[in-house]
PDB file of C-alpha atoms in Angstrom:
ATOM      1  CA  ARG P   1     -62.399 168.385  26.871  1.00 81.00           C
ATOM      2  CA  THR P   2     -65.980 168.129  28.060  1.00 89.00           C
ATOM      3  CA  ALA P   3     -67.220 169.335  31.339  1.00 93.00           C
ATOM      4  CA  VAL P   4     -70.185 167.891  33.406  1.00 92.00           C
ATOM      5  CA  PHE P   5     -71.597 170.143  36.217  1.00 94.00           C
ATOM      6  CA  ASP P   6     -73.515 168.619  38.883  1.00 94.00           C
ATOM      7  CA  VAL P   7     -74.263 169.706  42.541  1.00 94.00           C
ATOM      8  CA  GLY P   8     -72.829 166.371  43.736  1.00 91.00           C
ATOM      9  CA  TRP P   9     -72.477 163.921  45.684  1.00 95.00           C
ATOM     10  CA  ARG P  10     -70.791 160.665  44.496  1.00 94.00           C
ATOM     11  CA  GLY P  11     -70.254 161.247  40.909  1.00 94.00           C
ATOM     12  CA  SER P  12     -72.457 158.584  39.543  1.00 93.00           C
ATOM     13  CA  LEU P  13     -73.736 160.879  36.827  1.00 90.00           C
ATOM     14  CA  GLN P  14     -70.282 161.457  35.377  1.00 93.00           C
ATOM     15  CA  ARG P  15     -69.174 157.625  35.776  1.00 92.00           C
ATOM     16  CA  SER P  16     -72.322 156.771  33.521  1.00 90.00           C
ATOM     17  CA  ILE P  17     -71.858 159.174  30.994  1.00 88.00           C
ATOM     18  CA  CYS P  18     -68.030 158.032  30.703  1.00 89.00           C
ATOM     19  CA  GLU P  19     -69.175 154.342  30.451  1.00 88.00           C
ATOM     20  CA  ILE P  20     -71.484 155.233  27.409  1.00 83.00           C
ATOM     21  CA  VAL P  21     -69.120 157.432  25.355  1.00 83.00           C
ATOM     22  CA  GLY P  22     -66.167 155.408  26.096  1.00 79.00           C
ATOM     23  CA  LYS P  23     -62.408 156.488  27.199  1.00 70.00           C
ATOM     24  CA  GLU P  24     -62.021 158.493  23.912  1.00 74.00           C
ATOM     25  CA  VAL P  25     -63.802 161.393  25.302  1.00 80.00           C
ATOM     26  CA  ASP P  26     -61.844 163.409  28.078  1.00 87.00           C
ATOM     27  CA  ILE P  27     -64.677 164.189  30.587  1.00 91.00           C
ATOM     28  CA  THR P  28     -64.127 166.461  33.870  1.00 94.00           C
ATOM     29  CA  GLY P  29     -66.797 166.705  36.514  1.00 95.00           C
ATOM     30  CA  PHE P  30     -67.377 169.937  38.339  1.00 96.00           C
ATOM     31  CA  TYR P  31     -69.393 169.552  41.558  1.00 96.00           C
ATOM     32  CA  PHE P  32     -70.440 171.871  44.396  1.00 95.00           C
ATOM     33  CA  GLY P  33     -69.547 168.930  46.603  1.00 96.00           C
ATOM     34  CA  THR P  34     -68.610 165.246  46.796  1.00 96.00           C
ATOM     35  CA  GLU P  35     -68.878 162.779  49.672  1.00 95.00           C
ATOM     36  CA  ARG P  36     -66.407 160.153  50.488  1.00 94.00           C
ATOM     37  CA  SER P  37     -67.930 157.359  48.367  1.00 93.00           C
ATOM     38  CA  ALA P  38     -67.008 159.662  45.182  1.00 94.00           C
ATOM     39  CA  ASN P  39     -63.451 158.444  45.865  1.00 91.00           C
ATOM     40  CA  GLN P  40     -64.383 154.761  44.657  1.00 90.00           C
ATOM     41  CA  VAL P  41     -66.919 156.302  42.125  1.00 90.00           C
ATOM     42  CA  LEU P  42     -64.469 158.629  40.322  1.00 90.00           C
ATOM     43  CA  ARG P  43     -60.848 158.514  41.737  1.00 83.00           C
ATOM     44  CA  ARG P  44     -60.607 154.705  41.355  1.00 78.00           C
ATOM     45  CA  LYS P  45     -61.708 154.831  37.886  1.00 82.00           C
ATOM     46  CA  ASN P  46     -59.029 157.659  37.064  1.00 87.00           C
ATOM     47  CA  LEU P  47     -61.902 160.161  36.283  1.00 90.00           C
ATOM     48  CA  SER P  48     -60.977 163.775  36.719  1.00 92.00           C
ATOM     49  CA  PHE P  49     -63.228 165.976  38.939  1.00 94.00           C
ATOM     50  CA  GLU P  50     -63.120 169.052  41.180  1.00 94.00           C
ATOM     51  CA  SER P  51     -65.285 170.072  44.049  1.00 94.00           C
ATOM     52  CA  PHE P  52     -66.031 173.480  45.125  1.00 92.00           C
ATOM     53  CA  ALA P  53     -67.289 173.618  48.779  1.00 93.00           C
ATOM     54  CA  VAL P  54     -66.192 170.280  49.939  1.00 94.00           C
ATOM     55  CA  ASN P  55     -64.053 167.313  48.475  1.00 95.00           C
ATOM     56  CA  LEU P  56     -64.587 163.792  49.313  1.00 95.00           C
ATOM     57  CA  GLN P  57     -66.302 165.214  52.468  1.00 95.00           C
ATOM     58  CA  LEU P  58     -63.294 167.191  53.573  1.00 94.00           C
ATOM     59  CA  PRO P  59     -62.490 169.534  55.328  1.00 93.00           C
ATOM     60  CA  LYS P  60     -64.239 168.130  58.238  1.00 93.00           C
ATOM     61  CA  SER P  61     -65.413 171.476  59.258  1.00 92.00           C
ATOM     62  CA  ARG P  62     -67.657 171.596  56.227  1.00 93.00           C
ATOM     63  CA  GLU P  63     -68.886 168.083  56.181  1.00 94.00           C
ATOM     64  CA  ALA P  64     -72.337 169.322  56.880  1.00 95.00           C
ATOM     65  CA  TRP P  65     -72.573 170.314  53.175  1.00 95.00           C
ATOM     66  CA  VAL P  66     -73.026 166.599  52.140  1.00 95.00           C
ATOM     67  CA  THR P  67     -74.780 165.379  55.148  1.00 93.00           C
ATOM     68  CA  GLU P  68     -76.875 167.763  57.058  1.00 94.00           C
ATOM     69  CA  PHE P  69     -77.563 170.362  54.225  1.00 96.00           C
ATOM     70  CA  ARG P  70     -77.487 168.301  51.329  1.00 96.00           C
ATOM     71  CA  TYR P  71     -81.298 168.348  50.702  1.00 97.00           C
ATOM     72  CA  VAL P  72     -81.552 172.188  51.003  1.00 97.00           C
ATOM     73  CA  VAL P  73     -78.674 172.421  48.641  1.00 97.00           C
ATOM     74  CA  GLU P  74     -80.244 169.975  45.939  1.00 96.00           C
ATOM     75  CA  PHE P  75     -83.708 172.157  46.260  1.00 97.00           C
ATOM     76  CA  LEU P  76     -81.562 175.418  45.657  1.00 96.00           C
ATOM     77  CA  PHE P  77     -80.064 174.006  42.674  1.00 94.00           C
ATOM     78  CA  SER P  78     -83.433 172.279  41.546  1.00 93.00           C
ATOM     79  CA  ALA P  79     -84.293 172.553  37.715  1.00 92.00           C
ATOM     80  CA  ASP P  80     -87.689 173.929  36.449  1.00 92.00           C
ATOM     81  CA  HIS P  81     -88.761 170.639  34.828  1.00 92.00           C
ATOM     82  CA  GLY P  82     -89.495 167.100  35.386  1.00 91.00           C
ATOM     83  CA  GLY P  83     -86.749 164.361  35.166  1.00 89.00           C
ATOM     84  CA  VAL P  84     -85.570 163.137  31.983  1.00 88.00           C
ATOM     85  CA  LEU P  85     -87.195 159.677  30.966  1.00 90.00           C
ATOM     86  CA  GLN P  86     -85.539 158.863  27.527  1.00 89.00           C
ATOM     87  CA  LEU P  87     -83.097 160.515  25.057  1.00 83.00           C
ATOM     88  CA  SER P  88     -83.533 159.949  21.306  1.00 87.00           C
ATOM     89  CA  GLU P  89     -80.876 160.627  18.650  1.00 82.00           C
ATOM     90  CA  LYS P  90     -82.396 162.639  15.876  1.00 82.00           C
ATOM     91  CA  GLY P  91     -79.285 162.450  13.590  1.00 79.00           C
ATOM     92  CA  GLY P  92     -76.451 165.046  12.944  1.00 79.00           C
ATOM     93  CA  GLY P  93     -75.284 164.870  16.611  1.00 75.00           C
ATOM     94  CA  GLU P  94     -78.628 166.374  17.819  1.00 84.00           C
ATOM     95  CA  PHE P  95     -80.869 164.628  20.510  1.00 83.00           C
ATOM     96  CA  SER P  96     -84.209 164.970  22.007  1.00 88.00           C
ATOM     97  CA  TRP P  97     -85.636 164.113  25.426  1.00 88.00           C
ATOM     98  CA  LEU P  98     -88.712 162.940  27.076  1.00 92.00           C
ATOM     99  CA  MET P  99     -89.445 164.606  30.410  1.00 93.00           C
ATOM    100  CA  ALA P 100     -91.569 163.500  33.074  1.00 92.00           C
ATOM    101  CA  ASP P 101     -94.701 165.288  33.926  1.00 93.00           C
ATOM    102  CA  VAL P 102     -94.751 167.223  37.222  1.00 92.00           C
ATOM    103  CA  GLY P 103     -97.499 167.452  39.966  1.00 93.00           C
ATOM    104  CA  ALA P 104     -98.831 170.442  41.597  1.00 95.00           C
ATOM    105  CA  LEU P 105     -96.628 170.036  44.661  1.00 96.00           C
ATOM    106  CA  GLU P 106     -93.340 169.690  42.372  1.00 96.00           C
ATOM    107  CA  ARG P 107     -94.481 172.696  40.337  1.00 96.00           C
ATOM    108  CA  ARG P 108     -94.905 174.574  43.661  1.00 96.00           C
ATOM    109  CA  ASN P 109     -91.459 173.497  44.622  1.00 96.00           C
ATOM    110  CA  MET P 110     -90.020 174.689  41.168  1.00 96.00           C
ATOM    111  CA  ASP P 111     -91.687 177.926  41.398  1.00 97.00           C
ATOM    112  CA  ILE P 112     -90.130 178.763  44.786  1.00 97.00           C
ATOM    113  CA  ALA P 113     -86.647 177.633  43.625  1.00 97.00           C
ATOM    114  CA  GLY P 114     -86.937 179.558  40.550  1.00 97.00           C
ATOM    115  CA  LYS P 115     -87.644 182.943  42.619  1.00 97.00           C
ATOM    116  CA  ILE P 116     -84.549 182.126  44.800  1.00 96.00           C
ATOM    117  CA  GLN P 117     -82.335 181.399  41.833  1.00 97.00           C
ATOM    118  CA  SER P 118     -83.570 184.545  39.901  1.00 97.00           C
ATOM    119  CA  ALA P 119     -82.815 186.861  42.771  1.00 96.00           C
ATOM    120  CA  ALA P 120     -79.429 185.351  43.251  1.00 94.00           C
ATOM    121  CA  LEU P 121     -78.641 185.715  39.491  1.00 96.00           C
ATOM    122  CA  ALA P 122     -79.962 189.420  39.758  1.00 97.00           C
ATOM    123  CA  ALA P 123     -77.736 190.169  42.799  1.00 93.00           C
ATOM    124  CA  ILE P 124     -74.469 188.570  40.883  1.00 90.00           C
ATOM    125  CA  ALA P 125     -75.330 190.701  37.935  1.00 94.00           C
ATOM    126  CA  GLU P 126     -75.708 193.876  40.069  1.00 95.00           C
ATOM    127  CA  VAL P 127     -72.124 193.164  41.914  1.00 90.00           C
ATOM    128  CA  LYS P 128     -70.532 192.622  38.669  1.00 89.00           C
ATOM    129  CA  GLY P 129     -71.832 195.737  37.134  1.00 92.00           C
ATOM    130  CA  ALA P 130     -70.751 197.760  40.073  1.00 93.00           C
ATOM    131  CA  ILE P 131     -67.329 196.330  40.687  1.00 91.00           C
ATOM    132  CA  PRO P 132     -64.758 195.371  37.931  1.00 88.00           C
ATOM    133  CA  LEU P 133     -64.182 191.746  37.682  1.00 83.00           C
ATOM    134  CA  GLY P 134     -60.286 192.310  38.542  1.00 84.00           C
ATOM    135  CA  SER P 135     -61.198 194.200  41.799  1.00 87.00           C
ATOM    136  CA  LEU P 136     -63.854 191.541  42.921  1.00 83.00           C
ATOM    137  CA  GLU P 137     -61.350 188.690  42.472  1.00 79.00           C
ATOM    138  CA  LYS P 138     -59.085 190.566  45.083  1.00 80.00           C
ATOM    139  CA  ILE P 139     -61.682 190.907  47.565  1.00 80.00           C
ATOM    140  CA  THR P 140     -63.439 187.424  47.180  1.00 76.00           C
ATOM    141  CA  SER P 141     -62.196 184.108  47.917  1.00 70.00           C
ATOM    142  CA  GLU P 142     -61.985 181.327  45.515  1.00 63.00           C
ATOM    143  CA  HIS P 143     -64.079 179.216  47.677  1.00 61.00           C
ATOM    144  CA  ASP P 144     -66.451 181.878  49.190  1.00 76.00           C
ATOM    145  CA  GLU P 145     -69.518 180.086  50.285  1.00 87.00           C
ATOM    146  CA  ASP P 146     -69.618 181.102  54.093  1.00 88.00           C
ATOM    147  CA  ASP P 147     -72.559 183.162  53.793  1.00 89.00           C
ATOM    148  CA  LEU P 148     -74.828 180.457  52.633  1.00 93.00           C
ATOM    149  CA  TYR P 149     -73.198 177.950  55.121  1.00 94.00           C
ATOM    150  CA  ASN P 150     -73.937 180.267  57.964  1.00 94.00           C
ATOM    151  CA  PHE P 151     -77.366 180.828  56.889  1.00 95.00           C
ATOM    152  CA  LEU P 152     -78.187 176.944  56.721  1.00 96.00           C
ATOM    153  CA  SER P 153     -76.413 176.541  60.129  1.00 95.00           C
ATOM    154  CA  LYS P 154     -78.371 179.420  61.911  1.00 95.00           C
ATOM    155  CA  PRO P 155     -81.340 180.449  60.087  1.00 96.00           C
ATOM    156  CA  HIS P 156     -83.667 182.981  61.549  1.00 96.00           C
ATOM    157  CA  ARG P 157     -87.108 181.937  62.601  1.00 96.00           C
ATOM    158  CA  GLN P 158     -88.802 184.098  59.787  1.00 96.00           C
ATOM    159  CA  ASP P 159     -86.328 182.405  57.044  1.00 94.00           C
ATOM    160  CA  ALA P 160     -87.209 178.979  58.345  1.00 96.00           C
ATOM    161  CA  MET P 161     -90.965 179.533  58.027  1.00 97.00           C
ATOM    162  CA  ARG P 162     -90.446 180.477  54.380  1.00 96.00           C
ATOM    163  CA  PHE P 163     -89.108 177.280  53.657  1.00 97.00           C
ATOM    164  CA  LYS P 164     -92.218 175.537  55.218  1.00 97.00           C
ATOM    165  CA  PRO P 165     -93.989 174.652  51.863  1.00 97.00           C
ATOM    166  CA  VAL P 166     -90.867 173.181  50.340  1.00 98.00           C
ATOM    167  CA  ARG P 167     -90.788 169.324  49.885  1.00 97.00           C
ATOM    168  CA  VAL P 168     -88.304 166.657  49.139  1.00 96.00           C
ATOM    169  CA  PHE P 169     -89.135 164.076  46.198  1.00 95.00           C
ATOM    170  CA  SER P 170     -87.676 160.872  45.982  1.00 91.00           C
ATOM    171  CA  GLY P 171     -87.154 160.645  42.230  1.00 88.00           C
ATOM    172  CA  ILE P 172     -89.395 160.439  39.135  1.00 88.00           C
ATOM    173  CA  GLY P 173     -92.937 159.174  39.902  1.00 88.00           C
ATOM    174  CA  ASP P 174     -92.968 160.743  43.377  1.00 92.00           C
ATOM    175  CA  THR P 175     -95.372 163.433  43.039  1.00 90.00           C
ATOM    176  CA  THR P 176     -96.133 163.880  47.003  1.00 94.00           C
ATOM    177  CA  GLY P 177     -92.741 164.111  48.529  1.00 96.00           C
ATOM    178  CA  GLU P 178     -92.523 165.011  52.006  1.00 96.00           C
ATOM    179  CA  SER P 179     -91.636 167.961  54.017  1.00 97.00           C
ATOM    180  CA  LEU P 180     -88.032 169.432  53.862  1.00 98.00           C
ATOM    181  CA  THR P 181     -88.210 171.056  57.451  1.00 97.00           C
ATOM    182  CA  ARG P 182     -91.129 169.150  59.051  1.00 97.00           C
ATOM    183  CA  ILE P 183     -92.452 172.452  60.205  1.00 97.00           C
ATOM    184  CA  GLY P 184     -96.030 172.224  60.580  1.00 95.00           C
ATOM    185  CA  VAL P 185     -96.223 168.450  60.361  1.00 96.00           C
ATOM    186  CA  ARG P 186     -98.038 166.773  63.280  1.00 94.00           C
ATOM    187  CA  GLY P 187     -95.707 165.016  65.614  1.00 93.00           C
ATOM    188  CA  SER P 188     -93.707 165.741  68.742  1.00 95.00           C
ATOM    189  CA  HIS P 189     -90.591 168.199  68.460  1.00 95.00           C
ATOM    190  CA  TYR P 190     -88.435 165.219  69.103  1.00 94.00           C
ATOM    191  CA  ARG P 191     -89.912 163.029  66.382  1.00 94.00           C
ATOM    192  CA  ASN P 192     -89.785 165.772  63.727  1.00 96.00           C
ATOM    193  CA  VAL P 193     -86.197 166.803  64.495  1.00 95.00           C
ATOM    194  CA  LYS P 194     -85.112 163.225  64.020  1.00 93.00           C
ATOM    195  CA  ILE P 195     -86.839 163.078  60.527  1.00 94.00           C
ATOM    196  CA  SER P 196     -86.438 166.619  59.229  1.00 96.00           C
ATOM    197  CA  ARG P 197     -84.210 167.004  56.377  1.00 96.00           C
ATOM    198  CA  TRP P 198     -82.983 170.607  57.542  1.00 97.00           C
ATOM    199  CA  ARG P 199     -83.123 170.222  61.342  1.00 95.00           C
ATOM    200  CA  ARG P 200     -81.710 173.776  61.975  1.00 95.00           C
ATOM    201  CA  ALA P 201     -84.718 175.366  60.467  1.00 97.00           C
ATOM    202  CA  TYR P 202     -87.056 173.222  62.453  1.00 96.00           C
ATOM    203  CA  GLY P 203     -85.184 174.015  65.604  1.00 95.00           C
ATOM    204  CA  ALA P 204     -85.148 177.704  64.734  1.00 96.00           C
ATOM    205  CA  HIS P 205     -89.006 177.928  64.683  1.00 96.00           C
ATOM    206  CA  ILE P 206     -89.662 176.473  68.142  1.00 96.00           C
ATOM    207  CA  SER P 207     -89.009 178.104  71.428  1.00 95.00           C
ATOM    208  CA  SER P 208     -85.751 177.898  73.240  1.00 93.00           C
ATOM    209  CA  PHE P 209     -87.083 175.853  75.934  1.00 94.00           C
ATOM    210  CA  ALA P 210     -88.505 173.113  73.397  1.00 94.00           C
ATOM    211  CA  ARG P 211     -84.830 173.228  71.647  1.00 93.00           C
ATOM    212  CA  THR P 212     -83.311 172.555  75.059  1.00 93.00           C
ATOM    213  CA  TRP P 213     -85.514 169.709  75.887  1.00 93.00           C
ATOM    214  CA  VAL P 214     -85.211 167.962  72.513  1.00 93.00           C
ATOM    215  CA  ASN P 215     -81.657 168.115  72.631  1.00 90.00           C
ATOM    216  CA  PHE P 216     -81.612 166.616  75.992  1.00 90.00           C
ATOM    217  CA  ARG P 217     -83.639 163.827  74.877  1.00 89.00           C
ATOM    218  CA  LEU P 218     -81.321 163.377  71.768  1.00 87.00           C
ATOM    219  CA  GLY P 219     -78.357 163.266  73.956  1.00 85.00           C
ATOM    220  CA  GLN P 220     -80.100 160.435  76.131  1.00 80.00           C
ATOM    221  CA  ARG P 221     -80.801 158.337  73.155  1.00 73.00           C
ATOM    222  CA  LYS P 222     -77.401 158.532  71.629  1.00 73.00           C
ATOM    223  CA  TYR P 223     -78.422 160.988  68.933  1.00 77.00           C
ATOM    224  CA  LYS P 224     -76.030 163.819  69.876  1.00 73.00           C
ATOM    225  CA  ASN P 225     -75.047 164.290  66.401  1.00 78.00           C
ATOM    226  CA  LEU P 226     -78.721 165.418  65.410  1.00 79.00           C
ATOM    227  CA  ARG P 227     -78.870 168.097  68.087  1.00 80.00           C
ATOM    228  CA  ILE P 228     -80.177 171.442  66.991  1.00 85.00           C
TER     229      ILE P 228
END
């Protein structure tokens, strides 16, 4: 069997690979999370997959993984290279790939994500070295992502400010992107909260009075789901 690992959310990468290689290859997708549309992309085509944090946008209590927090999660899982432009077969089952160049802002994003990933892997290695795997399995949950979920739901102001330079890029060719949090971007708090890709972080860096006022205005204009 062959496994495809991806952050999420629809499973289109797995579907595309299966369309290329054909049904003779048994491919299972493993995802951090999947949204509802993965049901049509994967399940209706009888493609096997498993989701870690949220499956087809369920449970409802964790729906924010694929709605409000998806861009932060994508940043945390981001690679340290540009997107793949082309694959070439060299023979003997080996392939080479051509990757897109990255700009200064993209490289800065990669550097920040790399530091977070390195620290996380170091922490995992330290825990595994201190606690036997058998004991670790008894004291942890199979789906133990609560700490990260709580952090994204209620970030401290200082943590929110650390994400200020992080940007979101739309794809290959976009070297400018836009601010993940909107912290430091000119404009009203109301506008920035509506546009922010991580509203909770933006809300954490403004005063409690400003948060109350923004939430009041969002409620007035039928944007209650965007409240911070």
